[in-house]
Coordinates of C-alpha atoms in Angstrom, one line a residue:
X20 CA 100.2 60.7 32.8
X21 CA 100.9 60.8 29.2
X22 CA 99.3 63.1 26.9
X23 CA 98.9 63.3 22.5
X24 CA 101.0 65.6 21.5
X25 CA 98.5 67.7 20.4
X26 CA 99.6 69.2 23.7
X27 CA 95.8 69.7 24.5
X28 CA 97.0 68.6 28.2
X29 CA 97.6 71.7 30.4
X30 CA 99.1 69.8 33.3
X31 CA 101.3 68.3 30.1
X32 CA 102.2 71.1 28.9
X33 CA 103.1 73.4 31.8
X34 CA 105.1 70.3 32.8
X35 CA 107.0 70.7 28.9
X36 CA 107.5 74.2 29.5
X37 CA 109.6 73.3 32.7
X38 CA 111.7 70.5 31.3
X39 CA 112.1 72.8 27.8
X40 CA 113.2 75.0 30.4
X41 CA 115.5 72.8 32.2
X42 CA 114.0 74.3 35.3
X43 CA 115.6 73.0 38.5
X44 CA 112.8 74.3 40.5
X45 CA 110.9 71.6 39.3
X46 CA 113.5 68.6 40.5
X47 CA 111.9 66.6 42.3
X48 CA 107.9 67.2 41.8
X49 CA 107.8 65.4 38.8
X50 CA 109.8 63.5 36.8
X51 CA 110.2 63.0 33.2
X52 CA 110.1 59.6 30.6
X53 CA 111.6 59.6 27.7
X54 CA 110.4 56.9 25.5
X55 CA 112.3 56.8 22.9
X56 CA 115.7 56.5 25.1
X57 CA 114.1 54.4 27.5
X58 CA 115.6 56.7 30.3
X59 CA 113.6 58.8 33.2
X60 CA 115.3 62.0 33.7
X61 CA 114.8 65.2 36.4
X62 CA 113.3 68.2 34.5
X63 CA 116.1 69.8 34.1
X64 CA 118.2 67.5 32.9
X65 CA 121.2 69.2 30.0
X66 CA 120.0 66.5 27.4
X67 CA 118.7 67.4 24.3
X68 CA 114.9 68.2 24.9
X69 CA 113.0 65.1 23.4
X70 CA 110.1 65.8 21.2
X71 CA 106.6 65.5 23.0
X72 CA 105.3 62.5 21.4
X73 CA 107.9 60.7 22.9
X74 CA 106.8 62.1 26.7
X75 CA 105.5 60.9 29.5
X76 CA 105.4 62.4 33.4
X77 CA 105.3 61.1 36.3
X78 CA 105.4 61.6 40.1
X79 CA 107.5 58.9 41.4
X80 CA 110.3 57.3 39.7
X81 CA 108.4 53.8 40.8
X82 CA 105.7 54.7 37.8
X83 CA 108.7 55.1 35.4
X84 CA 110.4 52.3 36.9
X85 CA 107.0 50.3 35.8
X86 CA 106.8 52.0 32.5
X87 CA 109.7 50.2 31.3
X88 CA 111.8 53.0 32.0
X89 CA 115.7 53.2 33.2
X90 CA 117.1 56.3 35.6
X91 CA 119.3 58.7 33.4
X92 CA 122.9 58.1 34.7
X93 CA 123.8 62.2 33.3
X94 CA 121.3 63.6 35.9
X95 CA 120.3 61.0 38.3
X96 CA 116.6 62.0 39.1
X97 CA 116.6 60.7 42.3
X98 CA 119.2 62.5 44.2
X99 CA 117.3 66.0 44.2
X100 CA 114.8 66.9 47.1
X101 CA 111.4 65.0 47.5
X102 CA 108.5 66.3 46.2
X103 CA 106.3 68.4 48.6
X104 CA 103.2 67.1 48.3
X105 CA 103.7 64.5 50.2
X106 CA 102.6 67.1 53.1
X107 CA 100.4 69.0 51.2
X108 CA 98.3 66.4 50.8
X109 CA 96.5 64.7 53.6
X110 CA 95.1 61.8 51.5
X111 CA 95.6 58.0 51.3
X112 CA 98.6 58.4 49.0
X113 CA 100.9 60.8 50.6
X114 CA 100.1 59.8 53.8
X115 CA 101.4 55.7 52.3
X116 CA 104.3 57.6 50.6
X117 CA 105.3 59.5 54.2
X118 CA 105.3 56.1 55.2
X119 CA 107.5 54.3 53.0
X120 CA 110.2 57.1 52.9
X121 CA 110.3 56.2 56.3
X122 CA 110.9 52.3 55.7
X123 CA 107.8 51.0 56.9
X124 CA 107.2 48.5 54.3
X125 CA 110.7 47.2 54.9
X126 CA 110.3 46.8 58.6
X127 CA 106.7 45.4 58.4
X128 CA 106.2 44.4 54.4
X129 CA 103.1 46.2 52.8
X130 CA 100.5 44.2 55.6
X131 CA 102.1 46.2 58.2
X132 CA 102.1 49.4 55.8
X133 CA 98.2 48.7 55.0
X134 CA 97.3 48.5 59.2
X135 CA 98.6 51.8 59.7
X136 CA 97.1 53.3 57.1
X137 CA 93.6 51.9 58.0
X138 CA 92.8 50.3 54.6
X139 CA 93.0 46.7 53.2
X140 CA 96.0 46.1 51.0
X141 CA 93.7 45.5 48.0
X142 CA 92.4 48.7 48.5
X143 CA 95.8 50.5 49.4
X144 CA 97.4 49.2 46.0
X145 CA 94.6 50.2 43.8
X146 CA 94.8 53.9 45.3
X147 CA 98.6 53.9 45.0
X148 CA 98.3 52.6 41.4
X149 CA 95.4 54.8 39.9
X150 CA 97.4 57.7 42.1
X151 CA 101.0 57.4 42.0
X152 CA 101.6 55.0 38.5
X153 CA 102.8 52.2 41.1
X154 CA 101.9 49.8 44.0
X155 CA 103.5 50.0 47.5
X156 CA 106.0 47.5 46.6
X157 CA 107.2 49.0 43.5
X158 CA 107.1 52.2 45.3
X159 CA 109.2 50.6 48.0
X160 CA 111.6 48.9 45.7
X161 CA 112.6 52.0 44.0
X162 CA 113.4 53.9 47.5
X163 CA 115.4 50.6 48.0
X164 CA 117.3 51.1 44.6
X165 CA 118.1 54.6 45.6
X166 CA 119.4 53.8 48.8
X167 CA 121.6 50.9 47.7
X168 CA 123.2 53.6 45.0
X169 CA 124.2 55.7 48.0
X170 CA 125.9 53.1 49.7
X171 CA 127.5 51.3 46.3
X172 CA 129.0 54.6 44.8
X173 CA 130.1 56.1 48.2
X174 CA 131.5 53.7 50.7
X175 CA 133.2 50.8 50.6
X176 CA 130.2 48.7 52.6
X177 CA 130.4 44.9 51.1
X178 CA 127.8 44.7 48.5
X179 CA 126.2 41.7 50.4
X180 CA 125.5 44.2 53.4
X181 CA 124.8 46.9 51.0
X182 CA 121.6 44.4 49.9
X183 CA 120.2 44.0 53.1
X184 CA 121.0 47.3 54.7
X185 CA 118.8 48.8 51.4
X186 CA 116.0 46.8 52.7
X187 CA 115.9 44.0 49.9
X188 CA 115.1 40.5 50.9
X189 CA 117.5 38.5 49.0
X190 CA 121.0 39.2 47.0
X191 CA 119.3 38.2 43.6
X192 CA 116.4 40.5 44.2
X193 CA 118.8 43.4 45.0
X194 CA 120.7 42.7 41.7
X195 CA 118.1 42.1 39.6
X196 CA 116.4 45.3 40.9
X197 CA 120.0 47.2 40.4
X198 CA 120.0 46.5 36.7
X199 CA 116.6 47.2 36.1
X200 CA 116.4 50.7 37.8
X201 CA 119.9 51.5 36.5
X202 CA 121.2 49.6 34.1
X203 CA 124.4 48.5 35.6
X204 CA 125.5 46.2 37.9
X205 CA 126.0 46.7 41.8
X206 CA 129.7 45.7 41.0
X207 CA 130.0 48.6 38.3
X208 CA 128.2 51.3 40.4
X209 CA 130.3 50.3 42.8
X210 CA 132.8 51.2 40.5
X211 CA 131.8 54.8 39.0
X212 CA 132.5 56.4 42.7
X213 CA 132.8 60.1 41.0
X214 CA 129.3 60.2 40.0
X215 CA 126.4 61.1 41.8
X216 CA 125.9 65.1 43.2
X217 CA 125.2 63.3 46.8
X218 CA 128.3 62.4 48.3
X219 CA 128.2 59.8 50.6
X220 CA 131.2 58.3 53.0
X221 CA 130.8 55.3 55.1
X222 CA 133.6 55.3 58.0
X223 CA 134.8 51.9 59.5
X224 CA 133.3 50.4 61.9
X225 CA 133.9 51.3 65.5
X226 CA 132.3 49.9 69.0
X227 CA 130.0 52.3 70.5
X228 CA 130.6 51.4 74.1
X229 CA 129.6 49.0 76.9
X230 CA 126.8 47.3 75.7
X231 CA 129.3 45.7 72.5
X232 CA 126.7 47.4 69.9
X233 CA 128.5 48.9 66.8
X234 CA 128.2 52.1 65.2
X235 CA 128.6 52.9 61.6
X236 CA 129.6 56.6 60.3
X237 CA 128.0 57.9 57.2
X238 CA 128.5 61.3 55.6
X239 CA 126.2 62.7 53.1
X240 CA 125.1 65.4 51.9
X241 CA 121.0 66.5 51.3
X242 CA 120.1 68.8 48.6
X243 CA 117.6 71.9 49.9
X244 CA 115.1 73.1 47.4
X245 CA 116.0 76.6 46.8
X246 CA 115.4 79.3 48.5
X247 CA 115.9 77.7 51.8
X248 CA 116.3 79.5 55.3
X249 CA 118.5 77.0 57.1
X250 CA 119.8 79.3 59.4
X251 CA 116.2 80.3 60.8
X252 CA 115.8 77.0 61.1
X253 CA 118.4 76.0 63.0
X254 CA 117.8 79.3 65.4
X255 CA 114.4 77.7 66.3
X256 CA 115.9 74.2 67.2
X257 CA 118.5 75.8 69.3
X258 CA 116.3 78.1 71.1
X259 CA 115.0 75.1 72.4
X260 CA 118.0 72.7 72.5
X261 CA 118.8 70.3 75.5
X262 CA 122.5 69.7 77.1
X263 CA 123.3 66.2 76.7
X264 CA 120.3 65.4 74.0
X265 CA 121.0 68.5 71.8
X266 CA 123.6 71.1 70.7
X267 CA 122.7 73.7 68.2
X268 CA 123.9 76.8 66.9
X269 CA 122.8 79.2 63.9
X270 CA 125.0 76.8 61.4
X271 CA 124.9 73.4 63.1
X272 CA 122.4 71.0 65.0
X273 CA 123.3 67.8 66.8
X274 CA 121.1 65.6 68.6
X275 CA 120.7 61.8 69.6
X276 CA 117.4 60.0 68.7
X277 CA 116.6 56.6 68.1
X278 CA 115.7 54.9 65.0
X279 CA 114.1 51.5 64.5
X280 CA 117.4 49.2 64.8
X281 CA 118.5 51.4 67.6
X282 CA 120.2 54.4 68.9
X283 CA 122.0 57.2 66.5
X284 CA 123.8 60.3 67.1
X285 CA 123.4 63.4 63.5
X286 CA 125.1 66.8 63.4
X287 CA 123.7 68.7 60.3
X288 CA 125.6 71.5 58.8
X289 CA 124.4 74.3 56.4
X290 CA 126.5 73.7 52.9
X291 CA 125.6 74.2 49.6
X292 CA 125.3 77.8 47.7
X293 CA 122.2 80.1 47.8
X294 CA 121.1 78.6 44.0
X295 CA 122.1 75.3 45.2
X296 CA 121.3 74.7 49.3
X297 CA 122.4 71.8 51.1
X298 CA 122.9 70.0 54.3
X299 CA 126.0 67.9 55.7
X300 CA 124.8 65.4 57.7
X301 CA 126.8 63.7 59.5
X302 CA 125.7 60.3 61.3
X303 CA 126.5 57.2 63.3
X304 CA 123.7 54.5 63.1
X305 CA 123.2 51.2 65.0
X306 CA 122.7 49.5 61.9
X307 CA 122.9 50.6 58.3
X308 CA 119.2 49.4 58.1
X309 CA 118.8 53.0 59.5
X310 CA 120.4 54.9 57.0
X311 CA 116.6 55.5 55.0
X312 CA 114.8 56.3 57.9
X313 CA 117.4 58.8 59.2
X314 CA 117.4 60.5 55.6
X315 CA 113.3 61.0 56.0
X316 CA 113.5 62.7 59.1
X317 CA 116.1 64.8 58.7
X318 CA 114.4 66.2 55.3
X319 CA 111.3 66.2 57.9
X320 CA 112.9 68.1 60.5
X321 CA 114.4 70.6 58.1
X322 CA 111.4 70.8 55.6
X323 CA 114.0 70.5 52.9
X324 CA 111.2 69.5 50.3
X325 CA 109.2 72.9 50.7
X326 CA 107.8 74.3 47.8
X327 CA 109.5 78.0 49.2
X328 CA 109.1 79.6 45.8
X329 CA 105.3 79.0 45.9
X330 CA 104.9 79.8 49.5
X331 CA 106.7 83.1 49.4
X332 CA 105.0 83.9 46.2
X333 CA 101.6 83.3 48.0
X334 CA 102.6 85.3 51.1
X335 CA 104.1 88.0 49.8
X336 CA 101.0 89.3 48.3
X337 CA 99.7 90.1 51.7
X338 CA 101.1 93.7 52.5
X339 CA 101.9 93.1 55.9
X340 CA 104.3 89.7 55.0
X341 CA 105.7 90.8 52.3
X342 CA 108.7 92.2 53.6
X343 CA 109.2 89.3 56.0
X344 CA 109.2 87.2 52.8
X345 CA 111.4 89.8 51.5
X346 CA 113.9 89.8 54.2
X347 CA 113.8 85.6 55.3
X348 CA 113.0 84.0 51.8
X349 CA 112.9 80.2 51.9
X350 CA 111.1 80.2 55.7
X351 CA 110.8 76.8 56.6
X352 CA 108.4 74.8 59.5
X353 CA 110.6 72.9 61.9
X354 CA 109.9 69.1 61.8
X355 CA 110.1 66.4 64.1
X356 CA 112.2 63.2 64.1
X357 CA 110.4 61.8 67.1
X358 CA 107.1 62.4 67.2
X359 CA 106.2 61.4 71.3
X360 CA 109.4 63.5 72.1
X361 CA 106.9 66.5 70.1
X362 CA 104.2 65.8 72.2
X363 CA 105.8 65.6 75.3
X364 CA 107.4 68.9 74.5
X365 CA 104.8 70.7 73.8
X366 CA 102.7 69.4 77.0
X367 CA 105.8 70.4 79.0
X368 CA 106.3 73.9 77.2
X369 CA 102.4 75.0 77.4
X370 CA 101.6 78.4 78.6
X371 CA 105.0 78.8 79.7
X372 CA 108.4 80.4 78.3
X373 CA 110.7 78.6 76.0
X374 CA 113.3 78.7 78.2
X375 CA 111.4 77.8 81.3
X376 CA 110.4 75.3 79.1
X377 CA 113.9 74.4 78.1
X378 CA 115.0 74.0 81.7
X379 CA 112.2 71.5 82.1
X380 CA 112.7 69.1 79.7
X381 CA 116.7 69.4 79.7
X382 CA 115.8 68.5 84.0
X383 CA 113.7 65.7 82.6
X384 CA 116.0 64.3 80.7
X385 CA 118.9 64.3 82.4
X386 CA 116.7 62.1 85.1
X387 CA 114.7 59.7 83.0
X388 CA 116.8 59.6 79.7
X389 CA 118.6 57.0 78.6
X390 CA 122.7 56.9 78.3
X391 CA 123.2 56.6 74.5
X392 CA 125.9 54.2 74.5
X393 CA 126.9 53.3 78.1
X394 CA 130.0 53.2 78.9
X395 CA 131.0 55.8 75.6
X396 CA 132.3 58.6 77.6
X397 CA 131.6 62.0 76.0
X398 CA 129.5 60.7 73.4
X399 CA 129.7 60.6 69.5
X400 CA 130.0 64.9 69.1
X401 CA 131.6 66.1 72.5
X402 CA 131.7 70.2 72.7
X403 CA 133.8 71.9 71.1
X404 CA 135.2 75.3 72.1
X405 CA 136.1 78.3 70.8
X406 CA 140.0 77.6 71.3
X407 CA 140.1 79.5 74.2
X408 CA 138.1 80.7 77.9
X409 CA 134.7 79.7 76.0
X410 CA 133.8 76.5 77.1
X411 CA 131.6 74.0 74.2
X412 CA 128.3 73.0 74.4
X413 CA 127.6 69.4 76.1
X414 CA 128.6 66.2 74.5
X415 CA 125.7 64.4 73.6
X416 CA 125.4 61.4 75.9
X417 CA 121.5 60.8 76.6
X418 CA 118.5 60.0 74.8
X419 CA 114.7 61.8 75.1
X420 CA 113.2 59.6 77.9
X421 CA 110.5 56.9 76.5
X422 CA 106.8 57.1 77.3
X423 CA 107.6 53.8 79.1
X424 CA 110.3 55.9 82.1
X425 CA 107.8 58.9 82.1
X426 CA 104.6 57.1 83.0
X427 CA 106.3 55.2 85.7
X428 CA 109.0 57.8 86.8
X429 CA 107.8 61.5 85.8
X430 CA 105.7 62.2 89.2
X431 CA 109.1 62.5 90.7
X432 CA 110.3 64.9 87.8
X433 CA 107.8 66.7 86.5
X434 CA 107.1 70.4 88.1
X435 CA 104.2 72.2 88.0
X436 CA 100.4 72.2 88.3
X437 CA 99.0 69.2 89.0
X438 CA 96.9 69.0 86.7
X439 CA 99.2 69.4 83.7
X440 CA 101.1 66.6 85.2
X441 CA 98.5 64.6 85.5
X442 CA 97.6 65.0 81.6
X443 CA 101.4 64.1 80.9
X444 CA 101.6 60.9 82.8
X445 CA 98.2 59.8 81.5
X446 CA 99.7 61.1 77.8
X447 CA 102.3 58.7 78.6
X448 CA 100.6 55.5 79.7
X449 CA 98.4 55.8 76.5
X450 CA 101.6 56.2 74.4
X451 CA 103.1 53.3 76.2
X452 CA 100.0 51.0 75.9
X453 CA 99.5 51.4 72.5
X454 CA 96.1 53.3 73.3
X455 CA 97.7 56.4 71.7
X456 CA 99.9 56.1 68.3
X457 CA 101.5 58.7 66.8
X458 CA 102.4 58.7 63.1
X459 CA 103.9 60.2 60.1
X460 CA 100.9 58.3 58.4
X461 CA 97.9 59.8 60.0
X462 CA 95.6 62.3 58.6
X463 CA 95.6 66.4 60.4
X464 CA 92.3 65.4 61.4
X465 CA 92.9 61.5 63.1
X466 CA 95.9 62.7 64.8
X467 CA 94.2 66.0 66.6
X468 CA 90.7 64.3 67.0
X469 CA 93.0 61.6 68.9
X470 CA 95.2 64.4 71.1
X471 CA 91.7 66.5 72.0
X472 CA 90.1 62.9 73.1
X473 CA 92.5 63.4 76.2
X474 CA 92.1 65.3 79.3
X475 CA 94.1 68.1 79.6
X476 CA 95.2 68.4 75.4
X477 CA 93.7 71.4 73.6
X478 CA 93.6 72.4 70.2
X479 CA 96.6 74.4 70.2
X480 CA 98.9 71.2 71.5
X481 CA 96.9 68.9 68.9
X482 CA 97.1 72.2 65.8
X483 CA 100.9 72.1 67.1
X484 CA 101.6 68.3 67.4
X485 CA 99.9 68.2 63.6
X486 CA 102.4 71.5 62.7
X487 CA 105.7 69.6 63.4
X488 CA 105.2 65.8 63.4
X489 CA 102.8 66.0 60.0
X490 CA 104.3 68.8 58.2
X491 CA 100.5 69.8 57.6
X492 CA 101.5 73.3 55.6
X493 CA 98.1 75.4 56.5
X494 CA 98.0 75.2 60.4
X495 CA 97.5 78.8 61.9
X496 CA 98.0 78.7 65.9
X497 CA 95.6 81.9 66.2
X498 CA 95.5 81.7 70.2
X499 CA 99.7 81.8 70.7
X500 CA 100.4 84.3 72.4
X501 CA 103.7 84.6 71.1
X502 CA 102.2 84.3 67.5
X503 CA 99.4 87.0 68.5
X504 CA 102.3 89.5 69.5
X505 CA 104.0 89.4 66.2
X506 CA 100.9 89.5 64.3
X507 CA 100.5 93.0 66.5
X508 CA 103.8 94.5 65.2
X509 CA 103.0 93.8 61.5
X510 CA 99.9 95.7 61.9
X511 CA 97.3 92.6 62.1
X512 CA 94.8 91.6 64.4
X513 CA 96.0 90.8 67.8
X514 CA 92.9 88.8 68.4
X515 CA 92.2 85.2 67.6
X516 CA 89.1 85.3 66.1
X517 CA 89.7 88.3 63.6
X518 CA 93.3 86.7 63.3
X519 CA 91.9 83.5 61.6
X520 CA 89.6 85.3 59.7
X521 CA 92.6 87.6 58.0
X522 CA 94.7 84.4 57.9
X523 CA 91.8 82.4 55.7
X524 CA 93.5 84.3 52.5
X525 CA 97.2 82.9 53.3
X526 CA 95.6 79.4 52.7
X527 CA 97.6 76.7 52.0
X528 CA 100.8 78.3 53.5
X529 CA 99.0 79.3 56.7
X530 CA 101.7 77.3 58.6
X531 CA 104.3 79.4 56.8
X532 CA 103.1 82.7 57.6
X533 CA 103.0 81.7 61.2
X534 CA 106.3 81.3 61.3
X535 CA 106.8 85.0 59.9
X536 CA 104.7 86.0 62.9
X537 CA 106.6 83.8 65.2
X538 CA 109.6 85.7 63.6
X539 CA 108.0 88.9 63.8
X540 CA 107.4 88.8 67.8
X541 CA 111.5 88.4 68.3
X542 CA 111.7 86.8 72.0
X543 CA 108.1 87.2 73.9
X544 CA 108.6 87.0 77.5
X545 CA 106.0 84.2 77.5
X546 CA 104.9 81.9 74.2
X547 CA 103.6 78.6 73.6
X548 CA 106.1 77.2 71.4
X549 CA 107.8 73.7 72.8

């Protein structure tokens, strides 16, 4: 991604402009090689602004990592958010990079990363490669580097169980990878504890209850891109909260979930300033091993790594948004950490209200969840009150049942037509069977095609599944009826049909404005949204 320095490059030299500028907007979405240093920097890093010749950019820190090139230690380019097109794009290689943010390739090496994806691993390296500047294992390595540097600068985790927790195979792998990416030691990051703008606290050990598994705590903190509407957010998930698996308010959310070395508990609270928007997340993990997978989903659930500028930029040029964009800047899509407990909420929440929805899923999981750590008592963040006749919200002490407990047990919980609880039990056996996967990995179209192949799953579960679990930016749910109600009090079409065909010029935010038109309808006595 070099360029002469004629400067004859546009791509090159709108990308100058921004690190010239030492725009923070552009953290993240690309980053920038200095040559002549031998460093890779964020573009708006406060060093003095290298001459072109001496330029290269990149969009993962694995291609500069390649190139020869060290992370800055003034600006550390990788703790800023991610870069969004890793949802925009539905190709090969941001579906692979979805994929290894999530630890895939440490969990099942780059064969297992290859299966998922479809593709031969010849084939999936040469696309990452041409693409991206770097294989999947380079790619991997460097989210490995930048998870070890969390857990060497801020917590006081031996370095040996620092190595393995990162995800590297061996202790002379993990150093040698240490000094390349960052030109120090594990022992001396370990050392330089006051640097970093992440801060990151790792709690002693304690037992988790009955079953002798332990749980680590781990504090951090997860930059937003700017401007970022944490507290709309955080409204949705509450709206839809369950006792005992959930608590939520307009500045926190707390929820269990489980990751792939076991159960964890997160609360995530809004910090940060306007300019600067963070997250505290706060977390107790099975295993350590955890710690990168929990970091993906939460940036998933919270769309942290939206491109808001863009998006309200786009929308507001539509009369009838623009003072939504005005008034909620930053709007965000709600994610998904889990995406079967998506599915199985938006079966369950069909055509009905979002709190009779609520009451259904909170019934069902209360009957088929799991206890989170039995024998824990009131779980990892029991209720909290307001000091005085206001009682707190549950303590989390259940999980979201498994496809496993539903298929064999939800008969005897479900309520309802018979029909839709048919399509739920069969949703589950396919789930359980490995018939049906769900996947950050899989294309818009593989993962509706696969929903709409099943009795009883429409487009608007499969448009809505792709919404939250992908992060697929230009859905537009035209037959909500939720959705059409807003649209209605912003002056559009109420109908479908003459909906979508307005909506064609909001393309590729079309998720994003219909969330303003979710906004926009307040509290419908009947929606679609799970």
């Amino acid at each position: 991604m070099s360029t002469p320095p004629d400067g004859l490059d546009p791509v090159f030299a709108e990308r100058y402009r921004a690190m010239c500028s030492r725009d923070s907007r552009f953290d993240g979405q690309f980053i920038t090689g200095v040559h002549s240093t031998g460093i890779y920097c964020r573009p708006s890093c406060p060093a003095a602004t290298p001459k072109p010749a001496n330029v290269s950019f990149y969009l993962t820190s694995a291609a500069a990592h390649e190139a020869g090139l060290r992370a800055c230690k003034r600006c550390l380019p990788d703790a800023v958010p991610g870069s969004p097109d890793w949802d925009i794009r539905d190709d090969l290689a941001a579906r692979a990079m979805r994929l290894i943010s999530d630890g895939t390739v440490e969990r099942d090496g780059v064969p297992g990363l290859a299966r998922r994806l479809g593709y031969s691993e010849r084939h999936l390296s040469r696309v990452l490669v041409s693409e991206l500047g770097a294989g999947p294992l380079a790619l991997a390595r460097a989210h490995r580097a930048q998870t070890a540097r969390l857990l060497l600068s801020r917590t006081d985790v031996p370095i040996t169980e620092v190595a393995f927790a990162a995800g590297f195979g061996s202790v002379r792998q993990f150093n040698d990878t240490i000094v390349a990416v960052y030109e120090r030691t594990p022992t001396e990051l370990r050392r330089s504890r006051s640097i970093g703008r992440q801060s990151l606290r790792g709690d002693e050990d304690v037992r988790a209850g009955g079953g002798g598994g332990i749980g680590t705590g781990i504090d951090l903190q997860l930059p937003a891109r700017a401007p970022f509407d944490g507290v709309g957010v955080l409204r949705f998930l509450a709206a839809r909260s369950l006792a005992g698996v959930e608590q939520a308010t307009d500045v926190r959310y707390a929820r269990t979930l489980r990751l792939p070395a076991g159960p964890a508990t997160v609360e995530l609270t809004l910090s940060g300033t306007v300019d600067a928007p963070a997250v505290a997340c706060r977390a107790r993990l099975t295993s350590l091993a955890d710690l990168a997978p929990l970091v993906s989903r939460v940036r998933r659930l919270l769309d942290l790594d939206a491109d808001s500028r863009a998006i309200d930029l786009a929308l507001g040029r539509d009369p009838h948004l623009a003072a939504g964009v005005a008034a909620t800047p930053g709007i965000r899509v709600p994610g998904s950490m889990d995406p079967e407990e998506t599915l199985f909420r938006a079966l369950i929440g069909q055509q009905v209200s979002v709190a009779s929805a609520r009451t259904a899923l909170t019934r069902l999981a209360a009957a088929l969840g799991d206890e989170l750590f039995p024998g824990a008592g009131d779980g990892l963040f029991p209720g909290a009150g307001d000091g005085g006749s206001t009682p707190g919200p549950a303590p989390l002490t259940r999980l979201f049942p498994t496809a496993e407990r539903i298929a064999a047990e939800g008969r005897g919980v479900l309520r309802g037509p018979a029909a839709r609880i048919d399509a739920i039990i069969r949703v589950a056996e396919a789930l359980n069977s490995g018939a049906l996967v769900l996947s950050y990995g899989q294309t818009r179209e593989d993962l509706e095609s696969r929903l709409t192949a099943l009795a009883g799953i429409g487009p608007w579960t499969a448009g809505y599944v792709a919404l939250r679990v992908l992060g697929s930016p230009d859905i537009l749910l035209t037959t909500d009826l939720a959705l059409r109600q807003g649209a209605g009090r912003l002056g559009l079409p109420g109908e479908a049909r003459q909906l979508g065909r307005h909506g064609a010029a909001w393309a590729p935010w079309r998720s994003y404005a219909g969330m303003h038109l979710w906004r926009a309808a307040f509290r419908p006595v009947v929606g679609q949204i799970a």
